[in-house]
mmCIF file of C-alpha atoms in Angstrom:
data_model
loop_
_atom_site.group_PDB
_atom_site.id
_atom_site.type_symbol
_atom_site.label_atom_id
_atom_site.label_comp_id
_atom_site.label_asym_id
_atom_site.label_seq_id
_atom_site.Cartn_x
_atom_site.Cartn_y
_atom_site.Cartn_z
ATOM 1 C CA ALA W 68 -62.726 118.951 -66.539
ATOM 2 C CA ALA W 69 -59.155 118.001 -66.340
ATOM 3 C CA VAL W 70 -57.291 116.573 -69.324
ATOM 4 C CA LEU W 71 -54.885 113.993 -68.150
ATOM 5 C CA ARG W 72 -51.937 114.620 -70.206
ATOM 6 C CA THR W 73 -49.047 114.876 -67.649
ATOM 7 C CA PRO W 74 -47.849 112.041 -65.279
ATOM 8 C CA ALA W 75 -48.249 114.487 -62.325
ATOM 9 C CA LEU W 76 -52.091 114.759 -63.097
ATOM 10 C CA ARG W 77 -52.392 111.119 -63.709
ATOM 11 C CA ALA W 78 -50.809 110.366 -60.250
ATOM 12 C CA CYS W 79 -53.297 112.756 -58.662
ATOM 13 C CA PHE W 80 -56.184 110.827 -60.176
ATOM 14 C CA PRO W 81 -55.012 107.344 -60.620
ATOM 15 C CA SER W 82 -58.766 106.013 -61.404
ATOM 16 C CA ALA W 83 -59.139 108.132 -64.417
ATOM 17 C CA ARG W 84 -58.195 106.668 -67.690
ATOM 18 C CA PRO W 85 -54.834 108.154 -69.079
ATOM 19 C CA GLY W 86 -55.230 110.509 -71.804
ATOM 20 C CA SER W 87 -58.832 111.003 -71.316
ATOM 21 C CA SER W 88 -60.787 114.265 -70.998
ATOM 22 C CA ARG W 89 -63.377 113.064 -68.751
ATOM 23 C CA SER W 90 -64.588 115.193 -65.904
ATOM 24 C CA ILE W 91 -62.493 114.658 -62.632
ATOM 25 C CA ARG W 92 -64.763 115.601 -59.699
ATOM 26 C CA THR W 93 -63.046 116.537 -56.358
ATOM 27 C CA SER W 94 -64.337 118.413 -53.463
ATOM 28 C CA ARG W 95 -61.980 121.280 -54.155
ATOM 29 C CA THR W 96 -59.905 122.654 -57.206
ATOM 30 C CA MET W 97 -56.350 122.442 -57.046
ATOM 31 C CA ALA W 98 -54.395 125.325 -58.615
ATOM 32 C CA HIS W 99 -51.847 122.933 -60.273
ATOM 33 C CA ALA W 100 -50.798 119.287 -59.838
ATOM 34 C CA ARG W 101 -49.044 118.422 -56.428
ATOM 35 C CA LYS W 102 -46.006 116.491 -56.121
ATOM 36 C CA PRO W 103 -46.513 112.771 -54.995
ATOM 37 C CA GLY W 104 -47.364 112.635 -51.319
ATOM 38 C CA VAL W 105 -48.507 116.144 -50.864
ATOM 39 C CA CYS W 106 -51.859 116.224 -48.814
ATOM 40 C CA SER W 107 -54.906 117.002 -50.739
ATOM 41 C CA ASP W 108 -56.843 119.975 -49.071
ATOM 42 C CA ASP W 109 -59.305 117.720 -47.657
ATOM 43 C CA GLU W 110 -56.447 115.480 -46.102
ATOM 44 C CA PHE W 111 -54.951 118.637 -44.664
ATOM 45 C CA ASP W 112 -58.253 120.063 -43.260
ATOM 46 C CA ALA W 113 -58.677 116.596 -41.493
ATOM 47 C CA PHE W 114 -55.260 116.814 -40.157
ATOM 48 C CA LEU W 115 -55.860 120.294 -38.810
ATOM 49 C CA ALA W 116 -59.343 119.367 -37.345
ATOM 50 C CA ALA W 117 -57.773 116.369 -35.441
ATOM 51 C CA ASN W 118 -54.914 118.333 -34.037
ATOM 52 C CA LYS W 119 -54.461 121.404 -31.980
ATOM 53 C CA ARG W 120 -52.740 124.039 -34.055
ATOM 54 C CA GLU W 121 -50.446 125.035 -31.078
ATOM 55 C CA ASP W 122 -49.254 121.383 -30.832
ATOM 56 C CA ILE W 123 -48.316 120.940 -34.449
ATOM 57 C CA VAL W 124 -44.786 121.109 -35.212
ATOM 58 C CA VAL W 125 -43.445 122.205 -38.742
ATOM 59 C CA VAL W 126 -40.399 120.653 -40.029
ATOM 60 C CA ASP W 127 -38.945 123.015 -42.794
ATOM 61 C CA ALA W 128 -36.751 120.464 -44.949
ATOM 62 C CA ARG W 129 -35.337 123.267 -47.097
ATOM 63 C CA ASN W 130 -31.475 123.787 -46.960
ATOM 64 C CA PRO W 131 -30.322 127.454 -45.887
ATOM 65 C CA ASP W 132 -27.229 126.789 -47.637
ATOM 66 C CA PHE W 133 -28.148 127.885 -51.245
ATOM 67 C CA SER W 134 -25.231 126.522 -52.832
ATOM 68 C CA VAL W 135 -26.463 123.110 -51.912
ATOM 69 C CA GLU W 136 -29.967 123.805 -52.890
ATOM 70 C CA ALA W 137 -30.265 126.844 -55.071
ATOM 71 C CA ASP W 138 -33.958 126.589 -55.643
ATOM 72 C CA ASP W 139 -34.657 127.093 -51.785
ATOM 73 C CA GLU W 140 -33.506 130.554 -52.390
ATOM 74 C CA LYS W 141 -36.686 131.325 -54.217
ATOM 75 C CA PHE W 142 -39.084 131.191 -51.233
ATOM 76 C CA GLY W 143 -36.642 130.689 -48.467
ATOM 77 C CA GLY W 144 -34.130 133.469 -48.914
ATOM 78 C CA ALA W 145 -34.191 136.744 -47.254
ATOM 79 C CA ASP W 146 -36.374 138.278 -49.717
ATOM 80 C CA GLY W 147 -38.513 135.206 -50.378
ATOM 81 C CA SER W 148 -42.129 134.899 -49.112
ATOM 82 C CA ALA W 149 -41.250 132.276 -46.793
ATOM 83 C CA PRO W 150 -37.711 132.710 -45.206
ATOM 84 C CA ILE W 151 -36.017 129.734 -43.785
ATOM 85 C CA ALA W 152 -34.507 132.150 -40.947
ATOM 86 C CA ASP W 153 -38.224 132.598 -39.868
ATOM 87 C CA CYS W 154 -38.121 129.146 -38.267
ATOM 88 C CA GLY W 155 -38.468 129.322 -34.503
ATOM 89 C CA THR W 156 -39.236 133.098 -34.411
ATOM 90 C CA GLU W 157 -42.474 134.760 -33.650
ATOM 91 C CA LYS W 158 -43.237 134.740 -37.380
ATOM 92 C CA ARG W 159 -43.126 130.689 -37.284
ATOM 93 C CA PRO W 160 -42.830 129.583 -33.621
ATOM 94 C CA ASN W 161 -43.883 125.937 -34.288
ATOM 95 C CA ALA W 162 -41.219 125.656 -37.157
ATOM 96 C CA VAL W 163 -37.918 124.025 -36.979
ATOM 97 C CA ASN W 164 -35.423 123.953 -40.018
ATOM 98 C CA ALA W 165 -34.045 120.260 -40.175
ATOM 99 C CA ALA W 166 -32.664 120.300 -43.793
ATOM 100 C CA PHE W 167 -33.300 117.091 -45.704
ATOM 101 C CA ASP W 168 -29.894 115.925 -46.927
ATOM 102 C CA ARG W 169 -30.482 114.157 -50.444
ATOM 103 C CA VAL W 170 -27.084 112.414 -50.373
ATOM 104 C CA ALA W 171 -27.339 111.017 -46.730
ATOM 105 C CA LYS W 172 -31.162 110.644 -47.247
ATOM 106 C CA ALA W 173 -31.743 112.009 -43.621
ATOM 107 C CA LEU W 174 -32.387 115.063 -41.761
ATOM 108 C CA PRO W 175 -30.878 116.253 -38.461
ATOM 109 C CA ILE W 176 -33.411 114.079 -36.249
ATOM 110 C CA GLU W 177 -32.137 115.607 -33.000
ATOM 111 C CA LEU W 178 -33.705 118.938 -34.025
ATOM 112 C CA VAL W 179 -37.086 117.324 -34.346
ATOM 113 C CA GLU W 180 -36.675 115.355 -30.978
ATOM 114 C CA ALA W 181 -35.984 118.610 -29.277
ATOM 115 C CA LYS W 182 -39.059 120.325 -30.758
ATOM 116 C CA THR W 183 -41.407 117.202 -30.246
ATOM 117 C CA LYS W 184 -39.667 116.530 -26.771
ATOM 118 C CA GLY W 185 -39.453 113.018 -28.182
ATOM 119 C CA ASP W 186 -43.214 112.378 -28.269
ATOM 120 C CA LEU W 187 -43.550 110.205 -31.441
ATOM 121 C CA ALA W 188 -47.282 110.955 -31.451
ATOM 122 C CA THR W 189 -46.611 114.880 -31.874
ATOM 123 C CA PRO W 190 -48.618 116.182 -35.032
ATOM 124 C CA ILE W 191 -45.943 117.131 -37.717
ATOM 125 C CA VAL W 192 -46.235 118.872 -40.958
ATOM 126 C CA THR W 193 -43.127 118.543 -43.309
ATOM 127 C CA HIS W 194 -42.407 120.912 -46.196
ATOM 128 C CA CYS W 195 -39.877 122.168 -48.632
ATOM 129 C CA GLY W 196 -40.564 124.525 -51.497
ATOM 130 C CA GLY W 197 -43.229 122.270 -53.286
ATOM 131 C CA GLY W 198 -43.230 118.933 -51.427
ATOM 132 C CA GLY W 199 -40.619 116.700 -52.929
ATOM 133 C CA ARG W 200 -38.062 116.791 -49.900
ATOM 134 C CA GLY W 201 -40.993 117.469 -47.698
ATOM 135 C CA GLN W 202 -42.370 113.745 -48.607
ATOM 136 C CA LYS W 203 -38.730 112.516 -48.117
ATOM 137 C CA ALA W 204 -38.699 114.093 -44.670
ATOM 138 C CA LYS W 205 -42.115 112.523 -43.867
ATOM 139 C CA GLU W 206 -41.017 109.088 -44.734
ATOM 140 C CA PHE W 207 -37.735 109.663 -42.795
ATOM 141 C CA LEU W 208 -39.624 110.689 -39.702
ATOM 142 C CA GLU W 209 -42.028 107.673 -40.055
ATOM 143 C CA ALA W 210 -39.128 105.295 -40.263
ATOM 144 C CA LYS W 211 -37.971 106.844 -36.981
ATOM 145 C CA GLY W 212 -41.300 106.110 -35.407
ATOM 146 C CA TYR W 213 -43.367 109.271 -35.741
ATOM 147 C CA THR W 214 -47.031 108.288 -36.187
ATOM 148 C CA ASN W 215 -48.680 111.806 -37.097
ATOM 149 C CA VAL W 216 -47.040 113.201 -40.257
ATOM 150 C CA VAL W 217 -48.331 114.864 -43.126
ATOM 151 C CA ASN W 218 -46.636 116.646 -46.223
ATOM 152 C CA GLY W 219 -47.858 120.112 -46.385
ATOM 153 C CA GLY W 220 -45.821 120.769 -49.768
ATOM 154 C CA GLY W 221 -44.540 124.230 -48.970
ATOM 155 C CA PRO W 222 -44.865 127.923 -50.139
ATOM 156 C CA ALA W 223 -45.347 126.674 -53.964
ATOM 157 C CA VAL W 224 -48.708 124.806 -52.683
ATOM 158 C CA LYS W 225 -50.207 128.174 -51.758
ATOM 159 C CA GLU W 226 -53.615 126.490 -50.664
ATOM 160 C CA LEU W 227 -51.935 124.694 -47.860
ATOM 161 C CA TRP W 228 -49.192 127.046 -47.067
ATOM 162 C CA ASP W 229 -51.832 129.539 -46.301
ATOM 163 C CA LYS W 230 -53.070 127.061 -43.363
ATOM 164 C CA PHE W 231 -49.736 126.406 -41.902
ATOM 165 C CA GLY W 232 -47.131 128.869 -43.199
ATOM 166 C CA SER W 233 -47.427 131.046 -39.906
ATOM 167 C CA LEU W 234 -47.108 127.997 -37.413
#
């Protein structure tokens, strides 16, 4: 049973009564509430089943300039569990670091276009540390015409990260 005390939990389970302690049944248990827009386990599994792993492009929306986004160093620094510098290497060959700029509300689209070869149907997983900028990146890419984009959250969403973090 989940007690819906926080807005984040209520957002995950909109059909439940706010403040209720009734049992919420999901096909899988989430370790913690996810940020709005981050895929559920089932949604992500369906995305993976519908797309070949080798075709999936991962857009890492984190900023390698930790003076701009200090929290990105937690996972994305050299000593983190998911270094940003691994994008495009043998550790994360399908990943491209296209930092989402909160002020400009954009990411460097040319980096994504180069990775997708301009194919707007390319399956894409966006992420940051926990999914906030991953969602903004997803919405930005959809506005640019990309049609097969999901928000995988990031290393803080371990259940999903374990499925795509090495792509």
